[in-house]
Each structure stands twice: as C-alpha cells, then as structure tokens.
C-alpha cells in the first residue's frame, strides 16, 4: 500500500491547484489505510470522478516512461474506482 499511495500523492501533486486534488491529498495524509480498497471506500463521489479523470493519463505517462511499477500501482487504484 505504501508504494501505491506514494505514487498517487506524486500524481496528485500535479493537480494540487484543484480543490478536489488537494482534498484527496489531505485525506491521504490524515488517513491510515490498510489497503487500496480502504482508501477508495473513503472517497466521495466527486473525488472518485476526479481520480477517474486523471489516472488514465498518469498511468499512460508512467508506461510511456517505462516505469512499469508506478503504472501498475496506479492502475490498481484505478481498477478499484471503476
């Protein structure tokens, strides 16, 4: 879980100007999630929609850069959202 959340925080840093992105980052900082599923269950509908919008691009970027670990970790979260 630590790697996944770390990659997610890094991805969200590109969107910190968004109030939703900032809210998700704060939720991650405050919460201690045992799994990706616990994290996803703690999200509201607006946060889920936001991640559904940004994660495909972030995953594509990771794979384009041949960072397969990051791409796979972000994809795990994305799969839980849909």
PDB file of N, CA, C and O in Angstrom:
ATOM      1  N   UNK A   1       0.820  -1.198   0.000  1.00  0.00           N
ATOM      2  CA  UNK A   1       0.000   0.000   0.000  1.00  0.00           C
ATOM      3  C   UNK A   1       0.864   1.262   0.000  1.00  0.00           C
ATOM      4  O   UNK A   1       0.535   2.247  -0.645  1.00  0.00           O
ATOM      5  N   UNK A   2       1.995   1.247   0.708  1.00  0.00           N
ATOM      6  CA  UNK A   2       2.827   2.446   0.803  1.00  0.00           C
ATOM      7  C   UNK A   2       3.283   2.947  -0.552  1.00  0.00           C
ATOM      8  O   UNK A   2       3.274   4.137  -0.818  1.00  0.00           O
ATOM      9  N   UNK A   3       3.730   2.023  -1.418  1.00  0.00           N
ATOM     10  CA  UNK A   3       4.176   2.437  -2.744  1.00  0.00           C
ATOM     11  C   UNK A   3       3.020   3.043  -3.533  1.00  0.00           C
ATOM     12  O   UNK A   3       3.186   4.076  -4.184  1.00  0.00           O
ATOM     13  N   UNK A   4       1.883   2.406  -3.481  1.00  0.00           N
ATOM     14  CA  UNK A   4       0.728   2.879  -4.239  1.00  0.00           C
ATOM     15  C   UNK A   4       0.343   4.283  -3.808  1.00  0.00           C
ATOM     16  O   UNK A   4       0.146   5.167  -4.642  1.00  0.00           O
ATOM     17  N   UNK A   5       0.231   4.506  -2.518  1.00  0.00           N
ATOM     18  CA  UNK A   5      -0.144   5.822  -2.007  1.00  0.00           C
ATOM     19  C   UNK A   5       0.933   6.849  -2.356  1.00  0.00           C
ATOM     20  O   UNK A   5       0.625   7.981  -2.722  1.00  0.00           O
ATOM     21  N   UNK A   6       2.190   6.449  -2.282  1.00  0.00           N
ATOM     22  CA  UNK A   6       3.275   7.350  -2.655  1.00  0.00           C
ATOM     23  C   UNK A   6       3.171   7.799  -4.104  1.00  0.00           C
ATOM     24  O   UNK A   6       3.324   8.982  -4.416  1.00  0.00           O
ATOM     25  N   UNK A   7       2.899   6.845  -4.991  1.00  0.00           N
ATOM     26  CA  UNK A   7       2.736   7.190  -6.403  1.00  0.00           C
ATOM     27  C   UNK A   7       1.503   8.066  -6.615  1.00  0.00           C
ATOM     28  O   UNK A   7       1.510   8.982  -7.442  1.00  0.00           O
ATOM     29  N   UNK A   8       0.455   7.785  -5.871  1.00  0.00           N
ATOM     30  CA  UNK A   8      -0.766   8.575  -6.003  1.00  0.00           C
ATOM     31  C   UNK A   8      -0.536  10.010  -5.521  1.00  0.00           C
ATOM     32  O   UNK A   8      -0.964  10.962  -6.179  1.00  0.00           O
ATOM     33  N   UNK A   9       0.159  10.170  -4.409  1.00  0.00           N
ATOM     34  CA  UNK A   9       0.462  11.508  -3.899  1.00  0.00           C
ATOM     35  C   UNK A   9       1.298  12.279  -4.917  1.00  0.00           C
ATOM     36  O   UNK A   9       1.053  13.457  -5.179  1.00  0.00           O
ATOM     37  N   UNK A  10       2.276  11.597  -5.501  1.00  0.00           N
ATOM     38  CA  UNK A  10       3.117  12.243  -6.506  1.00  0.00           C
ATOM     39  C   UNK A  10       2.281  12.688  -7.708  1.00  0.00           C
ATOM     40  O   UNK A  10       2.450  13.792  -8.220  1.00  0.00           O
ATOM     41  N   UNK A  11       1.367  11.833  -8.144  1.00  0.00           N
ATOM     42  CA  UNK A  11       0.498  12.193  -9.261  1.00  0.00           C
ATOM     43  C   UNK A  11      -0.409  13.361  -8.905  1.00  0.00           C
ATOM     44  O   UNK A  11      -0.606  14.271  -9.705  1.00  0.00           O
ATOM     45  N   UNK A  12      -0.942  13.344  -7.687  1.00  0.00           N
ATOM     46  CA  UNK A  12      -1.842  14.417  -7.253  1.00  0.00           C
ATOM     47  C   UNK A  12      -1.116  15.753  -7.139  1.00  0.00           C
ATOM     48  O   UNK A  12      -1.740  16.806  -7.288  1.00  0.00           O
ATOM     49  N   UNK A  13       0.183  15.714  -6.912  1.00  0.00           N
ATOM     50  CA  UNK A  13       0.925  16.963  -6.783  1.00  0.00           C
ATOM     51  C   UNK A  13       0.868  17.781  -8.075  1.00  0.00           C
ATOM     52  O   UNK A  13       1.018  19.004  -8.043  1.00  0.00           O
ATOM     53  N   UNK A  14       0.620  17.106  -9.193  1.00  0.00           N
ATOM     54  CA  UNK A  14       0.459  17.809 -10.465  1.00  0.00           C
ATOM     55  C   UNK A  14      -0.877  18.558 -10.545  1.00  0.00           C
ATOM     56  O   UNK A  14      -1.077  19.379 -11.431  1.00  0.00           O
ATOM     57  N   UNK A  15      -1.774  18.241  -9.630  1.00  0.00           N
ATOM     58  CA  UNK A  15      -3.135  18.789  -9.674  1.00  0.00           C
ATOM     59  C   UNK A  15      -3.500  19.501  -8.373  1.00  0.00           C
ATOM     60  O   UNK A  15      -4.669  19.694  -8.085  1.00  0.00           O
ATOM     61  N   UNK A  16      -2.523  19.891  -7.572  1.00  0.00           N
ATOM     62  CA  UNK A  16      -2.797  20.496  -6.272  1.00  0.00           C
ATOM     63  C   UNK A  16      -3.593  21.791  -6.356  1.00  0.00           C
ATOM     64  O   UNK A  16      -4.197  22.205  -5.388  1.00  0.00           O
ATOM     65  N   UNK A  17      -3.587  22.413  -7.505  1.00  0.00           N
ATOM     66  CA  UNK A  17      -4.368  23.645  -7.643  1.00  0.00           C
ATOM     67  C   UNK A  17      -5.861  23.360  -7.624  1.00  0.00           C
ATOM     68  O   UNK A  17      -6.665  24.244  -7.403  1.00  0.00           O
ATOM     69  N   UNK A  18      -6.212  22.140  -7.893  1.00  0.00           N
ATOM     70  CA  UNK A  18      -7.615  21.746  -7.853  1.00  0.00           C
ATOM     71  C   UNK A  18      -8.018  21.525  -6.399  1.00  0.00           C
ATOM     72  O   UNK A  18      -7.291  20.891  -5.638  1.00  0.00           O
ATOM     73  N   UNK A  19      -9.169  22.008  -6.041  1.00  0.00           N
ATOM     74  CA  UNK A  19      -9.625  21.802  -4.667  1.00  0.00           C
ATOM     75  C   UNK A  19      -9.863  20.324  -4.376  1.00  0.00           C
ATOM     76  O   UNK A  19      -9.612  19.865  -3.269  1.00  0.00           O
ATOM     77  N   UNK A  20     -10.312  19.582  -5.383  1.00  0.00           N
ATOM     78  CA  UNK A  20     -10.558  18.154  -5.177  1.00  0.00           C
ATOM     79  C   UNK A  20      -9.233  17.418  -5.015  1.00  0.00           C
ATOM     80  O   UNK A  20      -9.092  16.571  -4.130  1.00  0.00           O
ATOM     81  N   UNK A  21      -8.256  17.748  -5.844  1.00  0.00           N
ATOM     82  CA  UNK A  21      -6.941  17.118  -5.722  1.00  0.00           C
ATOM     83  C   UNK A  21      -6.320  17.392  -4.362  1.00  0.00           C
ATOM     84  O   UNK A  21      -5.743  16.495  -3.734  1.00  0.00           O
ATOM     85  N   UNK A  22      -6.446  18.615  -3.916  1.00  0.00           N
ATOM     86  CA  UNK A  22      -5.928  18.996  -2.605  1.00  0.00           C
ATOM     87  C   UNK A  22      -6.655  18.241  -1.498  1.00  0.00           C
ATOM     88  O   UNK A  22      -6.040  17.788  -0.532  1.00  0.00           O
ATOM     89  N   UNK A  23      -7.954  18.114  -1.631  1.00  0.00           N
ATOM     90  CA  UNK A  23      -8.759  17.398  -0.629  1.00  0.00           C
ATOM     91  C   UNK A  23      -8.352  15.930  -0.544  1.00  0.00           C
ATOM     92  O   UNK A  23      -8.238  15.370   0.552  1.00  0.00           O
ATOM     93  N   UNK A  24      -8.102  15.302  -1.686  1.00  0.00           N
ATOM     94  CA  UNK A  24      -7.672  13.904  -1.702  1.00  0.00           C
ATOM     95  C   UNK A  24      -6.301  13.783  -1.039  1.00  0.00           C
ATOM     96  O   UNK A  24      -6.070  12.862  -0.237  1.00  0.00           O
ATOM     97  N   UNK A  25      -5.399  14.704  -1.350  1.00  0.00           N
ATOM     98  CA  UNK A  25      -4.063  14.681  -0.741  1.00  0.00           C
ATOM     99  C   UNK A  25      -4.160  14.779   0.779  1.00  0.00           C
ATOM    100  O   UNK A  25      -3.478  14.054   1.504  1.00  0.00           O
ATOM    101  N   UNK A  26      -5.004  15.672   1.265  1.00  0.00           N
ATOM    102  CA  UNK A  26      -5.186  15.830   2.712  1.00  0.00           C
ATOM    103  C   UNK A  26      -5.792  14.578   3.326  1.00  0.00           C
ATOM    104  O   UNK A  26      -5.418  14.175   4.426  1.00  0.00           O
ATOM    105  N   UNK A  27      -6.711  13.960   2.613  1.00  0.00           N
ATOM    106  CA  UNK A  27      -7.328  12.730   3.102  1.00  0.00           C
ATOM    107  C   UNK A  27      -6.275  11.632   3.243  1.00  0.00           C
ATOM    108  O   UNK A  27      -6.275  10.874   4.218  1.00  0.00           O
ATOM    109  N   UNK A  28      -5.373  11.562   2.282  1.00  0.00           N
ATOM    110  CA  UNK A  28      -4.297  10.570   2.335  1.00  0.00           C
ATOM    111  C   UNK A  28      -3.382  10.852   3.523  1.00  0.00           C
ATOM    112  O   UNK A  28      -3.003   9.930   4.260  1.00  0.00           O
ATOM    113  N   UNK A  29      -3.027  12.116   3.714  1.00  0.00           N
ATOM    114  CA  UNK A  29      -2.135  12.488   4.806  1.00  0.00           C
ATOM    115  C   UNK A  29      -2.745  12.188   6.170  1.00  0.00           C
ATOM    116  O   UNK A  29      -2.049  11.763   7.088  1.00  0.00           O
ATOM    117  N   UNK A  30      -4.034  12.404   6.308  1.00  0.00           N
ATOM    118  CA  UNK A  30      -4.703  12.199   7.588  1.00  0.00           C
ATOM    119  C   UNK A  30      -5.038  10.741   7.861  1.00  0.00           C
ATOM    120  O   UNK A  30      -5.012  10.305   9.006  1.00  0.00           O
ATOM    121  N   UNK A  31      -5.381   9.999   6.809  1.00  0.00           N
ATOM    122  CA  UNK A  31      -5.848   8.634   6.984  1.00  0.00           C
ATOM    123  C   UNK A  31      -4.732   7.615   6.970  1.00  0.00           C
ATOM    124  O   UNK A  31      -3.674   7.830   6.401  1.00  0.00           O
ATOM    125  N   UNK A  32      -4.995   6.530   7.638  1.00  0.00           N
ATOM    126  CA  UNK A  32      -4.085   5.393   7.578  1.00  0.00           C
ATOM    127  C   UNK A  32      -4.889   4.243   6.996  1.00  0.00           C
ATOM    128  O   UNK A  32      -5.713   3.639   7.680  1.00  0.00           O
ATOM    129  N   UNK A  33      -4.639   4.001   5.734  1.00  0.00           N
ATOM    130  CA  UNK A  33      -5.406   2.997   5.013  1.00  0.00           C
ATOM    131  C   UNK A  33      -4.610   1.701   4.946  1.00  0.00           C
ATOM    132  O   UNK A  33      -3.424   1.714   4.635  1.00  0.00           O
ATOM    133  N   UNK A  34      -5.280   0.600   5.241  1.00  0.00           N
ATOM    134  CA  UNK A  34      -4.629  -0.704   5.219  1.00  0.00           C
ATOM    135  C   UNK A  34      -4.485  -1.260   3.818  1.00  0.00           C
ATOM    136  O   UNK A  34      -3.669  -2.138   3.579  1.00  0.00           O
ATOM    137  N   UNK A  35      -5.295  -0.758   2.912  1.00  0.00           N
ATOM    138  CA  UNK A  35      -5.257  -1.271   1.546  1.00  0.00           C
ATOM    139  C   UNK A  35      -5.766  -0.197   0.591  1.00  0.00           C
ATOM    140  O   UNK A  35      -6.353   0.804   1.016  1.00  0.00           O
ATOM    141  N   UNK A  36      -5.548  -0.445  -0.695  1.00  0.00           N
ATOM    142  CA  UNK A  36      -6.072   0.458  -1.708  1.00  0.00           C
ATOM    143  C   UNK A  36      -7.590   0.494  -1.655  1.00  0.00           C
ATOM    144  O   UNK A  36      -8.208   1.532  -1.847  1.00  0.00           O
ATOM    145  N   UNK A  37      -8.184  -0.648  -1.353  1.00  0.00           N
ATOM    146  CA  UNK A  37      -9.644  -0.727  -1.277  1.00  0.00           C
ATOM    147  C   UNK A  37     -10.179   0.166  -0.151  1.00  0.00           C
ATOM    148  O   UNK A  37     -11.170   0.873  -0.342  1.00  0.00           O
ATOM    149  N   UNK A  38      -9.509   0.153   1.000  1.00  0.00           N
ATOM    150  CA  UNK A  38      -9.928   1.025   2.107  1.00  0.00           C
ATOM    151  C   UNK A  38      -9.852   2.488   1.706  1.00  0.00           C
ATOM    152  O   UNK A  38     -10.721   3.283   2.057  1.00  0.00           O
ATOM    153  N   UNK A  39      -8.803   2.836   0.969  1.00  0.00           N
ATOM    154  CA  UNK A  39      -8.652   4.209   0.506  1.00  0.00           C
ATOM    155  C   UNK A  39      -9.805   4.591  -0.420  1.00  0.00           C
ATOM    156  O   UNK A  39     -10.438   5.623  -0.246  1.00  0.00           O
ATOM    157  N   UNK A  40     -10.080   3.738  -1.395  1.00  0.00           N
ATOM    158  CA  UNK A  40     -11.143   4.026  -2.364  1.00  0.00           C
ATOM    159  C   UNK A  40     -12.501   4.132  -1.674  1.00  0.00           C
ATOM    160  O   UNK A  40     -13.309   4.994  -2.011  1.00  0.00           O
ATOM    161  N   UNK A  41     -12.740   3.303  -0.688  1.00  0.00           N
ATOM    162  CA  UNK A  41     -14.012   3.350   0.033  1.00  0.00           C
ATOM    163  C   UNK A  41     -14.185   4.642   0.830  1.00  0.00           C
ATOM    164  O   UNK A  41     -15.305   5.038   1.129  1.00  0.00           O
ATOM    165  N   UNK A  42     -13.075   5.301   1.146  1.00  0.00           N
ATOM    166  CA  UNK A  42     -13.137   6.550   1.914  1.00  0.00           C
ATOM    167  C   UNK A  42     -13.377   7.772   1.027  1.00  0.00           C
ATOM    168  O   UNK A  42     -13.581   8.875   1.527  1.00  0.00           O
ATOM    169  N   UNK A  43     -13.376   7.587  -0.280  1.00  0.00           N
ATOM    170  CA  UNK A  43     -13.559   8.700  -1.216  1.00  0.00           C
ATOM    171  C   UNK A  43     -15.027   9.004  -1.441  1.00  0.00           C
ATOM    172  O   UNK A  43     -15.860   8.091  -1.459  1.00  0.00           O
ATOM    173  N   UNK A  44     -15.344  10.278  -1.636  1.00  0.00           N
ATOM    174  CA  UNK A  44     -16.713  10.633  -2.017  1.00  0.00           C
ATOM    175  C   UNK A  44     -16.816  10.601  -3.546  1.00  0.00           C
ATOM    176  O   UNK A  44     -15.823  10.405  -4.249  1.00  0.00           O
ATOM    177  N   UNK A  45     -17.996  10.805  -4.052  1.00  0.00           N
ATOM    178  CA  UNK A  45     -18.252  10.688  -5.492  1.00  0.00           C
ATOM    179  C   UNK A  45     -17.429  11.678  -6.318  1.00  0.00           C
ATOM    180  O   UNK A  45     -16.909  11.326  -7.379  1.00  0.00           O
ATOM    181  N   UNK A  46     -17.306  12.894  -5.846  1.00  0.00           N
ATOM    182  CA  UNK A  46     -16.529  13.900  -6.575  1.00  0.00           C
ATOM    183  C   UNK A  46     -15.042  13.512  -6.647  1.00  0.00           C
ATOM    184  O   UNK A  46     -14.392  13.685  -7.674  1.00  0.00           O
ATOM    185  N   UNK A  47     -14.522  12.981  -5.549  1.00  0.00           N
ATOM    186  CA  UNK A  47     -13.119  12.545  -5.521  1.00  0.00           C
ATOM    187  C   UNK A  47     -12.894  11.355  -6.454  1.00  0.00           C
ATOM    188  O   UNK A  47     -11.880  11.296  -7.154  1.00  0.00           O
ATOM    189  N   UNK A  48     -13.835  10.449  -6.474  1.00  0.00           N
ATOM    190  CA  UNK A  48     -13.744   9.293  -7.376  1.00  0.00           C
ATOM    191  C   UNK A  48     -13.739   9.763  -8.827  1.00  0.00           C
ATOM    192  O   UNK A  48     -12.925   9.314  -9.633  1.00  0.00           O
ATOM    193  N   UNK A  49     -14.623  10.678  -9.153  1.00  0.00           N
ATOM    194  CA  UNK A  49     -14.691  11.197 -10.517  1.00  0.00           C
ATOM    195  C   UNK A  49     -13.388  11.898 -10.900  1.00  0.00           C
ATOM    196  O   UNK A  49     -12.885  11.735 -12.008  1.00  0.00           O
ATOM    197  N   UNK A  50     -12.849  12.658  -9.986  1.00  0.00           N
ATOM    198  CA  UNK A  50     -11.589  13.351 -10.234  1.00  0.00           C
ATOM    199  C   UNK A  50     -10.478  12.349 -10.553  1.00  0.00           C
ATOM    200  O   UNK A  50      -9.745  12.511 -11.531  1.00  0.00           O
ATOM    201  N   UNK A  51     -10.365  11.305  -9.736  1.00  0.00           N
ATOM    202  CA  UNK A  51      -9.326  10.301  -9.981  1.00  0.00           C
ATOM    203  C   UNK A  51      -9.594   9.522 -11.262  1.00  0.00           C
ATOM    204  O   UNK A  51      -8.651   9.170 -11.985  1.00  0.00           O
ATOM    205  N   UNK A  52     -10.853   9.266 -11.552  1.00  0.00           N
ATOM    206  CA  UNK A  52     -11.188   8.603 -12.822  1.00  0.00           C
ATOM    207  C   UNK A  52     -10.743   9.438 -14.014  1.00  0.00           C
ATOM    208  O   UNK A  52     -10.403   8.891 -15.067  1.00  0.00           O
ATOM    209  N   UNK A  53     -10.731  10.749 -13.861  1.00  0.00           N
ATOM    210  CA  UNK A  53     -10.322  11.634 -14.944  1.00  0.00           C
ATOM    211  C   UNK A  53      -8.806  11.731 -15.092  1.00  0.00           C
ATOM    212  O   UNK A  53      -8.300  11.822 -16.209  1.00  0.00           O
ATOM    213  N   UNK A  54      -8.074  11.735 -13.980  1.00  0.00           N
ATOM    214  CA  UNK A  54      -6.630  11.961 -14.083  1.00  0.00           C
ATOM    215  C   UNK A  54      -5.799  10.678 -14.182  1.00  0.00           C
ATOM    216  O   UNK A  54      -4.735  10.683 -14.787  1.00  0.00           O
ATOM    217  N   UNK A  55      -6.272   9.599 -13.581  1.00  0.00           N
ATOM    218  CA  UNK A  55      -5.438   8.398 -13.527  1.00  0.00           C
ATOM    219  C   UNK A  55      -5.118   7.784 -14.887  1.00  0.00           C
ATOM    220  O   UNK A  55      -3.984   7.332 -15.085  1.00  0.00           O
ATOM    221  N   UNK A  56      -6.036   7.754 -15.848  1.00  0.00           N
ATOM    222  CA  UNK A  56      -5.645   7.191 -17.146  1.00  0.00           C
ATOM    223  C   UNK A  56      -4.435   7.896 -17.759  1.00  0.00           C
ATOM    224  O   UNK A  56      -3.519   7.237 -18.281  1.00  0.00           O
ATOM    225  N   UNK A  57      -4.379   9.219 -17.668  1.00  0.00           N
ATOM    226  CA  UNK A  57      -3.229   9.965 -18.197  1.00  0.00           C
ATOM    227  C   UNK A  57      -1.965   9.678 -17.395  1.00  0.00           C
ATOM    228  O   UNK A  57      -0.873   9.548 -17.960  1.00  0.00           O
ATOM    229  N   UNK A  58      -2.104   9.595 -16.080  1.00  0.00           N
ATOM    230  CA  UNK A  58      -0.950   9.312 -15.230  1.00  0.00           C
ATOM    231  C   UNK A  58      -0.410   7.903 -15.474  1.00  0.00           C
ATOM    232  O   UNK A  58       0.802   7.690 -15.495  1.00  0.00           O
ATOM    233  N   UNK A  59      -1.305   6.963 -15.674  1.00  0.00           N
ATOM    234  CA  UNK A  59      -0.902   5.580 -15.966  1.00  0.00           C
ATOM    235  C   UNK A  59      -0.209   5.514 -17.318  1.00  0.00           C
ATOM    236  O   UNK A  59       0.849   4.888 -17.463  1.00  0.00           O
ATOM    237  N   UNK A  60      -0.777   6.184 -18.297  1.00  0.00           N
ATOM    238  CA  UNK A  60      -0.179   6.198 -19.639  1.00  0.00           C
ATOM    239  C   UNK A  60       1.208   6.816 -19.591  1.00  0.00           C
ATOM    240  O   UNK A  60       2.153   6.294 -20.188  1.00  0.00           O
ATOM    241  N   UNK A  61       1.343   7.909 -18.877  1.00  0.00           N
ATOM    242  CA  UNK A  61       2.644   8.566 -18.761  1.00  0.00           C
ATOM    243  C   UNK A  61       3.673   7.625 -18.130  1.00  0.00           C
ATOM    244  O   UNK A  61       4.812   7.521 -18.607  1.00  0.00           O
ATOM    245  N   UNK A  62       3.276   6.940 -17.065  1.00  0.00           N
ATOM    246  CA  UNK A  62       4.196   6.009 -16.391  1.00  0.00           C
ATOM    247  C   UNK A  62       4.656   4.916 -17.348  1.00  0.00           C
ATOM    248  O   UNK A  62       5.850   4.602 -17.421  1.00  0.00           O
ATOM    249  N   UNK A  63       3.731   4.348 -18.095  1.00  0.00           N
ATOM    250  CA  UNK A  63       4.108   3.289 -19.036  1.00  0.00           C
ATOM    251  C   UNK A  63       4.932   3.841 -20.197  1.00  0.00           C
ATOM    252  O   UNK A  63       5.875   3.186 -20.649  1.00  0.00           O
ATOM    253  N   UNK A  64       4.611   5.043 -20.665  1.00  0.00           N
ATOM    254  CA  UNK A  64       5.409   5.662 -21.725  1.00  0.00           C
ATOM    255  C   UNK A  64       6.853   5.871 -21.276  1.00  0.00           C
ATOM    256  O   UNK A  64       7.782   5.766 -22.074  1.00  0.00           O
ATOM    257  N   UNK A  65       7.024   6.169 -19.990  1.00  0.00           N
ATOM    258  CA  UNK A  65       8.358   6.367 -19.421  1.00  0.00           C
ATOM    259  C   UNK A  65       8.989   5.045 -18.976  1.00  0.00           C
ATOM    260  O   UNK A  65      10.055   5.047 -18.358  1.00  0.00           O
ATOM    261  N   UNK A  66       8.308   3.959 -19.251  1.00  0.00           N
ATOM    262  CA  UNK A  66       8.739   2.601 -18.890  1.00  0.00           C
ATOM    263  C   UNK A  66       8.890   2.419 -17.387  1.00  0.00           C
ATOM    264  O   UNK A  66       9.715   1.645 -16.913  1.00  0.00           O
ATOM    265  N   UNK A  67       8.082   3.143 -16.636  1.00  0.00           N
ATOM    266  CA  UNK A  67       8.021   2.977 -15.186  1.00  0.00           C
ATOM    267  C   UNK A  67       6.840   2.055 -14.899  1.00  0.00           C
ATOM    268  O   UNK A  67       5.755   2.483 -14.505  1.00  0.00           O
ATOM    269  N   UNK A  68       7.094   0.779 -15.125  1.00  0.00           N
ATOM    270  CA  UNK A  68       6.015  -0.202 -15.068  1.00  0.00           C
ATOM    271  C   UNK A  68       5.498  -0.417 -13.644  1.00  0.00           C
ATOM    272  O   UNK A  68       4.305  -0.679 -13.452  1.00  0.00           O
ATOM    273  N   UNK A  69       6.362  -0.284 -12.663  1.00  0.00           N
ATOM    274  CA  UNK A  69       5.921  -0.441 -11.273  1.00  0.00           C
ATOM    275  C   UNK A  69       4.916   0.656 -10.939  1.00  0.00           C
ATOM    276  O   UNK A  69       3.827   0.377 -10.422  1.00  0.00           O
ATOM    277  N   UNK A  70       5.274   1.893 -11.241  1.00  0.00           N
ATOM    278  CA  UNK A  70       4.367   3.025 -10.976  1.00  0.00           C
ATOM    279  C   UNK A  70       3.062   2.861 -11.752  1.00  0.00           C
ATOM    280  O   UNK A  70       1.976   3.055 -11.208  1.00  0.00           O
ATOM    281  N   UNK A  71       3.154   2.531 -13.026  1.00  0.00           N
ATOM    282  CA  UNK A  71       1.961   2.346 -13.844  1.00  0.00           C
ATOM    283  C   UNK A  71       1.037   1.278 -13.286  1.00  0.00           C
ATOM    284  O   UNK A  71      -0.177   1.469 -13.217  1.00  0.00           O
ATOM    285  N   UNK A  72       1.620   0.178 -12.861  1.00  0.00           N
ATOM    286  CA  UNK A  72       0.808  -0.908 -12.302  1.00  0.00           C
ATOM    287  C   UNK A  72       0.183  -0.527 -10.969  1.00  0.00           C
ATOM    288  O   UNK A  72      -0.969  -0.882 -10.685  1.00  0.00           O
ATOM    289  N   UNK A  73       0.938   0.198 -10.133  1.00  0.00           N
ATOM    290  CA  UNK A  73       0.398   0.619  -8.834  1.00  0.00           C
ATOM    291  C   UNK A  73      -0.772   1.585  -9.014  1.00  0.00           C
ATOM    292  O   UNK A  73      -1.801   1.451  -8.352  1.00  0.00           O
ATOM    293  N   UNK A  74      -0.608   2.552  -9.903  1.00  0.00           N
ATOM    294  CA  UNK A  74      -1.705   3.489 -10.164  1.00  0.00           C
ATOM    295  C   UNK A  74      -2.893   2.781 -10.793  1.00  0.00           C
ATOM    296  O   UNK A  74      -4.054   3.108 -10.511  1.00  0.00           O
ATOM    297  N   UNK A  75      -2.610   1.801 -11.628  1.00  0.00           N
ATOM    298  CA  UNK A  75      -3.679   1.043 -12.256  1.00  0.00           C
ATOM    299  C   UNK A  75      -4.493   0.256 -11.233  1.00  0.00           C
ATOM    300  O   UNK A  75      -5.704   0.103 -11.403  1.00  0.00           O
ATOM    301  N   UNK A  76      -3.841  -0.212 -10.176  1.00  0.00           N
ATOM    302  CA  UNK A  76      -4.572  -0.928  -9.125  1.00  0.00           C
ATOM    303  C   UNK A  76      -5.654  -0.035  -8.514  1.00  0.00           C
ATOM    304  O   UNK A  76      -6.777  -0.472  -8.269  1.00  0.00           O
ATOM    305  N   UNK A  77      -5.299   1.215  -8.246  1.00  0.00           N
ATOM    306  CA  UNK A  77      -6.277   2.153  -7.684  1.00  0.00           C
ATOM    307  C   UNK A  77      -7.381   2.423  -8.700  1.00  0.00           C
ATOM    308  O   UNK A  77      -8.562   2.395  -8.380  1.00  0.00           O
ATOM    309  N   UNK A  78      -6.969   2.643  -9.933  1.00  0.00           N
ATOM    310  CA  UNK A  78      -7.944   2.954 -10.992  1.00  0.00           C
ATOM    311  C   UNK A  78      -8.950   1.815 -11.153  1.00  0.00           C
ATOM    312  O   UNK A  78     -10.154   2.061 -11.285  1.00  0.00           O
ATOM    313  N   UNK A  79      -8.492   0.585 -11.132  1.00  0.00           N
ATOM    314  CA  UNK A  79      -9.403  -0.556 -11.261  1.00  0.00           C
ATOM    315  C   UNK A  79     -10.415  -0.616 -10.132  1.00  0.00           C
ATOM    316  O   UNK A  79     -11.551  -1.019 -10.327  1.00  0.00           O
ATOM    317  N   UNK A  80     -10.000  -0.228  -8.938  1.00  0.00           N
ATOM    318  CA  UNK A  80     -10.924  -0.210  -7.809  1.00  0.00           C
ATOM    319  C   UNK A  80     -11.982   0.888  -7.936  1.00  0.00           C
ATOM    320  O   UNK A  80     -13.068   0.764  -7.370  1.00  0.00           O
ATOM    321  N   UNK A  81     -11.635   1.935  -8.655  1.00  0.00           N
ATOM    322  CA  UNK A  81     -12.577   3.046  -8.825  1.00  0.00           C
ATOM    323  C   UNK A  81     -13.694   2.707  -9.798  1.00  0.00           C
ATOM    324  O   UNK A  81     -14.804   3.227  -9.671  1.00  0.00           O
ATOM    325  N   UNK A  82     -13.391   1.883 -10.804  1.00  0.00           N
ATOM    326  CA  UNK A  82     -14.393   1.610 -11.831  1.00  0.00           C
ATOM    327  C   UNK A  82     -15.169   0.354 -11.571  1.00  0.00           C
ATOM    328  O   UNK A  82     -15.117  -0.302 -10.666  1.00  0.00           O
TER     329      UNK A  82
END
